[in-house]
């Protein structure tokens, strides 16, 4: 368990062995989650570089996208990553008070808190989105954060939003077909 | 290499290159597989892997391919963009391509070095490379913004690092302002008697440099001053400096010290901070005879006039130049500089944090800095080694690594303590003839002439005991321990626990970041490492640069180091500043934001977000506008704009969305 847990803004998933809350399949054996990360150039990206230079080993599930400031991350980027099939999204910025751009990370915090409520309403579990403050010196924290998040998301199982979108589309199509059928009088009206 | 003719239908022609980095990348990632995979992506017309992309042949290959294959975009998968982004941008330019039609993929620091599973690392490299290929299609041709560099330099800290940097720059004809917090420059070096291993007299080599600083026409020296605020960016910093009142007019005082003699306190009464509290001073004082500037100052905490307003002011009467001014107030000055050198130094470890050694509890436990003053010919005892009661010690124990290499205090080795402990051992023996015991964990003497100095000490008959001292106590078990301080230590060479009674204990305290290092770091917008020393841009290749362009670091503020290393680093920092100044301009990364006017709905959401006030609102047109000179390129506004009319160069929405699409595509 990460010793930096206290910095975690989003509480992670409640229990590691719980089945997915939205009734999805239980984690399949050998399931490896894919996590999209947005790292700010000055702190967290540098920390990830430091982790590399220090040859720390961590789970290979994260794909880092570099932004200049965590404040550049539009909540829609996070939603887009989920919509494209990410099982988790990690956002890394400078510690409060340390932002290279004075206060960009405060704006991140505000936006992401709002986003978290929305994710909850959408049925996306807590542990799938995480905001972490990792300074340029904290290569070790990159390692522990990534490993911890990968383990938790792995336990949650695949999110597979694209699959759900397809399911929902199918439901709508079916409903549409049903409604059209009713209008054409082909289906007996039940009532 | 693979070549195909994708991209002929109007999409940009992309060249992809993946680096082996010897075995650094190729040892973990199957580069040939990534190369082959990327070559199948539509638009990629050239895909190659190469041993060292950053080498000249690697760069030449890129430039030649751009011309031959009419490449319109370039993607290089190699190390961190922090290391070689500039290199490949230059290669793009060499081939005739705009440098911003390039995207770098970090598969070394972010993949091959941190993963062991080769298959997973290769998959990750594929994902990241694909994302860059998707993204680079949307890249735009951009120009770097050129801004002039103000030739004036600010040096913060007047220790040997700051002094050397300031003199180097001033001798090159640049105007330098040197700001020092204390009343005199000289820093820690001014406290020392001798310097290891040559035993040069510290004052003899330092004070001429101090007076050169004072008399140099290109240097403005502000002591007793602190930097309160820093605004601006590389080449154009605006600095606010607070000058504390000395209650003495600096331009009038000649340092005759008549006022000190005339003070109503007939005898020095107050602890002398410069002498580590070992000596006494009056409320009006000067730190030491060669203090620079040689100007007295008055301590408002102890001066009767400043405290109560009821003194006969005999000091003022004694000054025939009328330099004493009790009404002096703090002054706030503003400076315009292009570059800043941070040389704020270190603080010694507080020996009270290592309570097992009894500092503060047993009077005859001293810190090494106190002993530096004791052995100093101009110190409070004029070079005599005395105990607190004035007696001369017959035996002295020097404990190494106090507050260094210790999980409870500081983990790092302070680098200088072994050598200065040897120096003090030599000086104590020379000055007092006492038996000297050194208690060390490992003897670390890496430096020119250092090991030879250690050999010399061994021959001089100084005792060396290998082991970390467990505790210092006054508890006597044998008659010969009565009235002595007893050091209990496991002699790891002899293999048993020893008790060694001595008259005096010297704690060789380690070097720490200054207490306000974090505050300073924020003020100057630079970084600190985990241990709290200022962070260099690259530990090997950019040791004096910081992550903020135009701000350099020198000396022990970056990490423990001795005087030769500090001076070398100060010279390097001065050279870095000179490079910027003599180039005359800097090119800023064009990652600024701009408003697409026809899409702006005039909601003003962005205006209050900008910490640099770069966004204004045109009330006539009802549109926001961004001043690109003030914009620092964080992109906070671009993320907030509800109509999507703010675009951040290099980080446009479509660029980031395509990157997300790229990493997630299957």
GROMACS .gro file of C-alpha atoms in nm, chain B residues 53-294:
model
  242
  244UNK     CA    1   1.933   0.855  -3.292
  245UNK     CA    2   2.089   1.152  -3.113
  246UNK     CA    3   2.431   1.090  -3.270
  247UNK     CA    4   2.540   1.291  -3.573
  248UNK     CA    5   2.469   1.008  -3.822
  249UNK     CA    6   2.125   0.966  -3.660
  250UNK     CA    7   2.044   1.332  -3.704
  251UNK     CA    8   2.187   1.336  -4.055
  252UNK     CA    9   1.966   1.042  -4.143
  253UNK     CA   10   1.658   1.235  -4.033
  254UNK     CA   11   1.760   1.546  -4.226
  255UNK     CA   12   1.833   1.347  -4.541
  256UNK     CA   13   1.505   1.154  -4.517
  257UNK     CA   14   1.306   1.475  -4.479
  258UNK     CA   15   1.449   1.598  -4.807
  259UNK     CA   16   1.443   1.269  -4.994
  260UNK     CA   17   1.101   1.148  -4.885
  261UNK     CA   18   0.943   1.493  -4.859
  262UNK     CA   19   0.855   1.427  -4.497
  263UNK     CA   20   0.611   1.673  -4.348
  264UNK     CA   21   0.608   1.540  -3.991
  265UNK     CA   22   0.866   1.379  -3.769
  266UNK     CA   23   0.829   1.143  -3.474
  267UNK     CA   24   1.127   1.017  -3.273
  268UNK     CA   25   1.086   0.752  -3.004
  269UNK     CA   26   1.387   0.774  -2.775
  270UNK     CA   27   1.456   0.930  -2.436
  271UNK     CA   28   1.280   1.206  -2.243
  272UNK     CA   29   1.197   1.524  -2.437
  273UNK     CA   30   1.364   1.705  -2.150
  274UNK     CA   31   1.691   1.561  -2.279
  275UNK     CA   32   1.680   1.555  -2.658
  276UNK     CA   33   1.370   1.734  -2.786
  277UNK     CA   34   1.589   2.028  -2.891
  278UNK     CA   35   1.834   1.795  -3.070
  279UNK     CA   36   1.567   1.649  -3.295
  280UNK     CA   37   1.400   1.982  -3.354
  281UNK     CA   38   1.734   2.099  -3.490
  282UNK     CA   39   1.756   1.789  -3.707
  283UNK     CA   40   1.413   1.878  -3.846
  284UNK     CA   41   1.530   2.230  -3.925
  285UNK     CA   42   1.839   2.089  -4.095
  286UNK     CA   43   1.612   1.891  -4.324
  287UNK     CA   44   1.408   2.204  -4.396
  288UNK     CA   45   1.113   2.125  -4.170
  289UNK     CA   46   0.957   2.354  -3.915
  290UNK     CA   47   1.089   2.229  -3.576
  291UNK     CA   48   0.738   2.207  -3.433
  292UNK     CA   49   0.627   1.949  -3.689
  293UNK     CA   50   0.798   1.709  -3.450
  294UNK     CA   51   0.683   1.497  -3.160
  295UNK     CA   52   0.905   1.304  -2.924
  296UNK     CA   53   0.811   0.975  -2.762
  297UNK     CA   54   0.967   0.892  -2.428
  298UNK     CA   55   1.028   0.518  -2.431
  299UNK     CA   56   1.345   0.516  -2.221
  300UNK     CA   57   1.273   0.692  -1.890
  301UNK     CA   58   0.903   0.606  -1.915
  302UNK     CA   59   0.931   0.250  -2.047
  303UNK     CA   60   1.253   0.057  -2.100
  304UNK     CA   61   1.415   0.176  -1.777
  305UNK     CA   62   1.112   0.115  -1.558
  306UNK     CA   63   0.971  -0.211  -1.687
  307UNK     CA   64   1.107  -0.563  -1.684
  308UNK     CA   65   0.837  -0.739  -1.885
  309UNK     CA   66   0.969  -0.706  -2.240
  310UNK     CA   67   0.640  -0.782  -2.410
  311UNK     CA   68   0.447  -0.530  -2.202
  312UNK     CA   69   0.717  -0.267  -2.249
  313UNK     CA   70   0.708  -0.321  -2.626
  314UNK     CA   71   0.328  -0.289  -2.627
  315UNK     CA   72   0.358   0.032  -2.427
  316UNK     CA   73   0.616   0.169  -2.670
  317UNK     CA   74   0.381   0.088  -2.959
  318UNK     CA   75   0.093   0.269  -2.791
  319UNK     CA   76   0.302   0.575  -2.713
  320UNK     CA   77   0.453   0.586  -3.061
  321UNK     CA   78   0.113   0.546  -3.224
  322UNK     CA   79  -0.021   0.831  -3.011
  323UNK     CA   80   0.262   1.056  -3.129
  324UNK     CA   81   0.197   0.964  -3.492
  325UNK     CA   82  -0.173   1.045  -3.450
  326UNK     CA   83  -0.090   1.367  -3.272
  327UNK     CA   84   0.181   1.497  -3.501
  328UNK     CA   85  -0.067   1.512  -3.792
  329UNK     CA   86  -0.229   1.806  -3.621
  330UNK     CA   87   0.092   1.992  -3.546
  331UNK     CA   88   0.127   2.340  -3.685
  332UNK     CA   89   0.419   2.537  -3.809
  333UNK     CA   90   0.521   2.770  -3.526
  334UNK     CA   91   0.786   3.032  -3.468
  335UNK     CA   92   0.981   3.076  -3.150
  336UNK     CA   93   0.931   3.409  -2.989
  337UNK     CA   94   1.252   3.604  -2.942
  338UNK     CA   95   1.291   3.826  -2.638
  339UNK     CA   96   1.595   4.033  -2.549
  340UNK     CA   97   1.804   3.942  -2.244
  341UNK     CA   98   1.870   4.216  -1.995
  342UNK     CA   99   2.249   4.210  -1.945
  343UNK     CA  100   2.226   4.282  -1.571
  344UNK     CA  101   2.264   3.994  -1.330
  345UNK     CA  102   2.142   3.933  -0.976
  346UNK     CA  103   2.352   3.715  -0.749
  347UNK     CA  104   2.175   3.600  -0.434
  348UNK     CA  105   2.407   3.514  -0.147
  349UNK     CA  106   2.748   3.657  -0.072
  350UNK     CA  107   2.941   3.350   0.033
  351UNK     CA  108   3.237   3.229  -0.168
  352UNK     CA  109   3.003   3.103  -0.443
  353UNK     CA  110   2.822   3.434  -0.482
  354UNK     CA  111   3.145   3.633  -0.456
  355UNK     CA  112   3.316   3.427  -0.722
  356UNK     CA  113   3.018   3.435  -0.958
  357UNK     CA  114   2.975   3.811  -0.913
  358UNK     CA  115   3.343   3.882  -0.976
  359UNK     CA  116   3.356   3.658  -1.283
  360UNK     CA  117   3.059   3.837  -1.436
  361UNK     CA  118   3.179   4.183  -1.335
  362UNK     CA  119   3.522   4.115  -1.482
  363UNK     CA  120   3.348   4.023  -1.807
  364UNK     CA  121   3.197   4.372  -1.804
  365UNK     CA  122   2.849   4.283  -1.684
  366UNK     CA  123   2.664   4.479  -1.418
  367UNK     CA  124   2.596   4.266  -1.115
  368UNK     CA  125   2.391   4.324  -0.803
  369UNK     CA  126   2.499   4.103  -0.514
  370UNK     CA  127   2.237   4.067  -0.243
  371UNK     CA  128   2.342   3.926   0.094
  372UNK     CA  129   2.118   3.865   0.394
  373UNK     CA  130   2.383   3.921   0.661
  374UNK     CA  131   2.562   4.250   0.732
  375UNK     CA  132   2.878   4.129   0.562
  376UNK     CA  133   2.964   3.907   0.270
  377UNK     CA  134   3.198   3.614   0.318
  378UNK     CA  135   2.949   3.347   0.422
  379UNK     CA  136   3.067   3.039   0.604
  380UNK     CA  137   3.416   3.065   0.461
  381UNK     CA  138   3.474   3.384   0.658
  382UNK     CA  139   3.433   3.183   0.979
  383UNK     CA  140   3.719   2.946   0.902
  384UNK     CA  141   4.078   2.977   1.008
  385UNK     CA  142   4.241   2.744   0.757
  386UNK     CA  143   4.116   2.553   0.456
  387UNK     CA  144   4.192   2.188   0.389
  388UNK     CA  145   4.410   2.027   0.261
  389UNK     CA  146   4.656   2.305   0.177
  390UNK     CA  147   4.601   2.484   0.509
  391UNK     CA  148   4.573   2.818   0.331
  392UNK     CA  149   4.453   3.083   0.567
  393UNK     CA  150   4.087   3.128   0.473
  394UNK     CA  151   4.088   3.500   0.539
  395UNK     CA  152   4.401   3.549   0.328
  396UNK     CA  153   4.237   3.401   0.020
  397UNK     CA  154   3.883   3.526   0.085
  398UNK     CA  155   3.917   3.884   0.206
  399UNK     CA  156   4.093   4.014  -0.108
  400UNK     CA  157   3.801   3.879  -0.309
  401UNK     CA  158   3.559   4.044  -0.068
  402UNK     CA  159   3.723   4.383  -0.110
  403UNK     CA  160   3.729   4.336  -0.490
  404UNK     CA  161   3.352   4.292  -0.474
  405UNK     CA  162   3.317   4.612  -0.275
  406UNK     CA  163   3.543   4.818  -0.502
  407UNK     CA  164   3.442   4.672  -0.838
  408UNK     CA  165   3.276   4.937  -1.055
  409UNK     CA  166   3.043   4.676  -1.203
  410UNK     CA  167   2.915   4.537  -0.875
  411UNK     CA  168   2.643   4.687  -0.660
  412UNK     CA  169   2.667   4.529  -0.317
  413UNK     CA  170   2.356   4.519  -0.103
  414UNK     CA  171   2.419   4.352   0.230
  415UNK     CA  172   2.164   4.318   0.511
  416UNK     CA  173   1.910   4.278   0.231
  417UNK     CA  174   1.675   4.010   0.111
  418UNK     CA  175   1.497   3.932  -0.212
  419UNK     CA  176   1.127   3.967  -0.140
  420UNK     CA  177   0.975   3.902  -0.479
  421UNK     CA  178   1.067   3.784  -0.826
  422UNK     CA  179   0.850   3.845  -1.132
  423UNK     CA  180   0.904   3.797  -1.500
  424UNK     CA  181   1.082   3.536  -1.706
  425UNK     CA  182   1.422   3.455  -1.852
  426UNK     CA  183   1.595   3.766  -1.974
  427UNK     CA  184   1.346   3.993  -1.802
  428UNK     CA  185   1.319   3.944  -1.429
  429UNK     CA  186   1.183   4.213  -1.202
  430UNK     CA  187   1.317   4.167  -0.852
  431UNK     CA  188   1.208   4.339  -0.533
  432UNK     CA  189   1.475   4.364  -0.265
  433UNK     CA  190   1.417   4.468   0.095
  434UNK     CA  191   1.707   4.648   0.256
  435UNK     CA  192   1.693   4.621   0.633
  436UNK     CA  193   1.792   4.929   0.830
  437UNK     CA  194   2.144   4.922   0.976
  438UNK     CA  195   2.076   5.255   1.154
  439UNK     CA  196   2.406   5.361   1.003
  440UNK     CA  197   2.442   5.544   0.673
  441UNK     CA  198   2.645   5.309   0.461
  442UNK     CA  199   2.786   5.582   0.236
  443UNK     CA  200   2.911   5.787   0.531
  444UNK     CA  201   3.052   5.522   0.765
  445UNK     CA  202   3.423   5.455   0.716
  446UNK     CA  203   3.442   5.172   0.968
  447UNK     CA  204   3.659   5.356   1.221
  448UNK     CA  205   3.460   5.190   1.502
  449UNK     CA  206   3.477   5.499   1.726
  450UNK     CA  207   3.107   5.453   1.788
  451UNK     CA  208   3.164   5.104   1.925
  452UNK     CA  209   3.414   5.241   2.180
  453UNK     CA  210   3.175   5.522   2.269
  454UNK     CA  211   2.868   5.302   2.324
  455UNK     CA  212   2.707   5.345   2.667
  456UNK     CA  213   2.765   4.974   2.726
  457UNK     CA  214   3.123   4.989   2.844
  458UNK     CA  215   3.175   4.616   2.799
  459UNK     CA  216   3.047   4.389   2.522
  460UNK     CA  217   2.747   4.216   2.670
  461UNK     CA  218   2.547   4.042   2.402
  462UNK     CA  219   2.607   3.707   2.235
  463UNK     CA  220   2.805   3.751   1.917
  464UNK     CA  221   2.625   3.561   1.642
  465UNK     CA  222   2.922   3.573   1.406
  466UNK     CA  223   3.138   3.400   1.668
  467UNK     CA  224   2.868   3.134   1.717
  468UNK     CA  225   2.781   3.292   2.052
  469UNK     CA  226   3.129   3.230   2.192
  470UNK     CA  227   3.216   3.599   2.209
  471UNK     CA  228   3.029   3.909   2.316
  472UNK     CA  229   2.946   4.226   2.132
  473UNK     CA  230   2.783   4.563   2.194
  474UNK     CA  231   2.454   4.678   2.038
  475UNK     CA  232   2.661   4.870   1.784
  476UNK     CA  233   2.902   4.632   1.622
  477UNK     CA  234   3.080   4.500   1.320
  478UNK     CA  235   3.098   4.124   1.260
  479UNK     CA  236   3.472   4.103   1.214
  480UNK     CA  237   3.751   4.344   1.128
  481UNK     CA  238   3.751   4.264   0.754
  482UNK     CA  239   3.372   4.270   0.723
  483UNK     CA  240   3.265   4.392   0.380
  484UNK     CA  241   3.129   4.650   0.358
  485UNK     CA  242   3.327   4.781   0.652
   0.00000   0.00000   0.00000
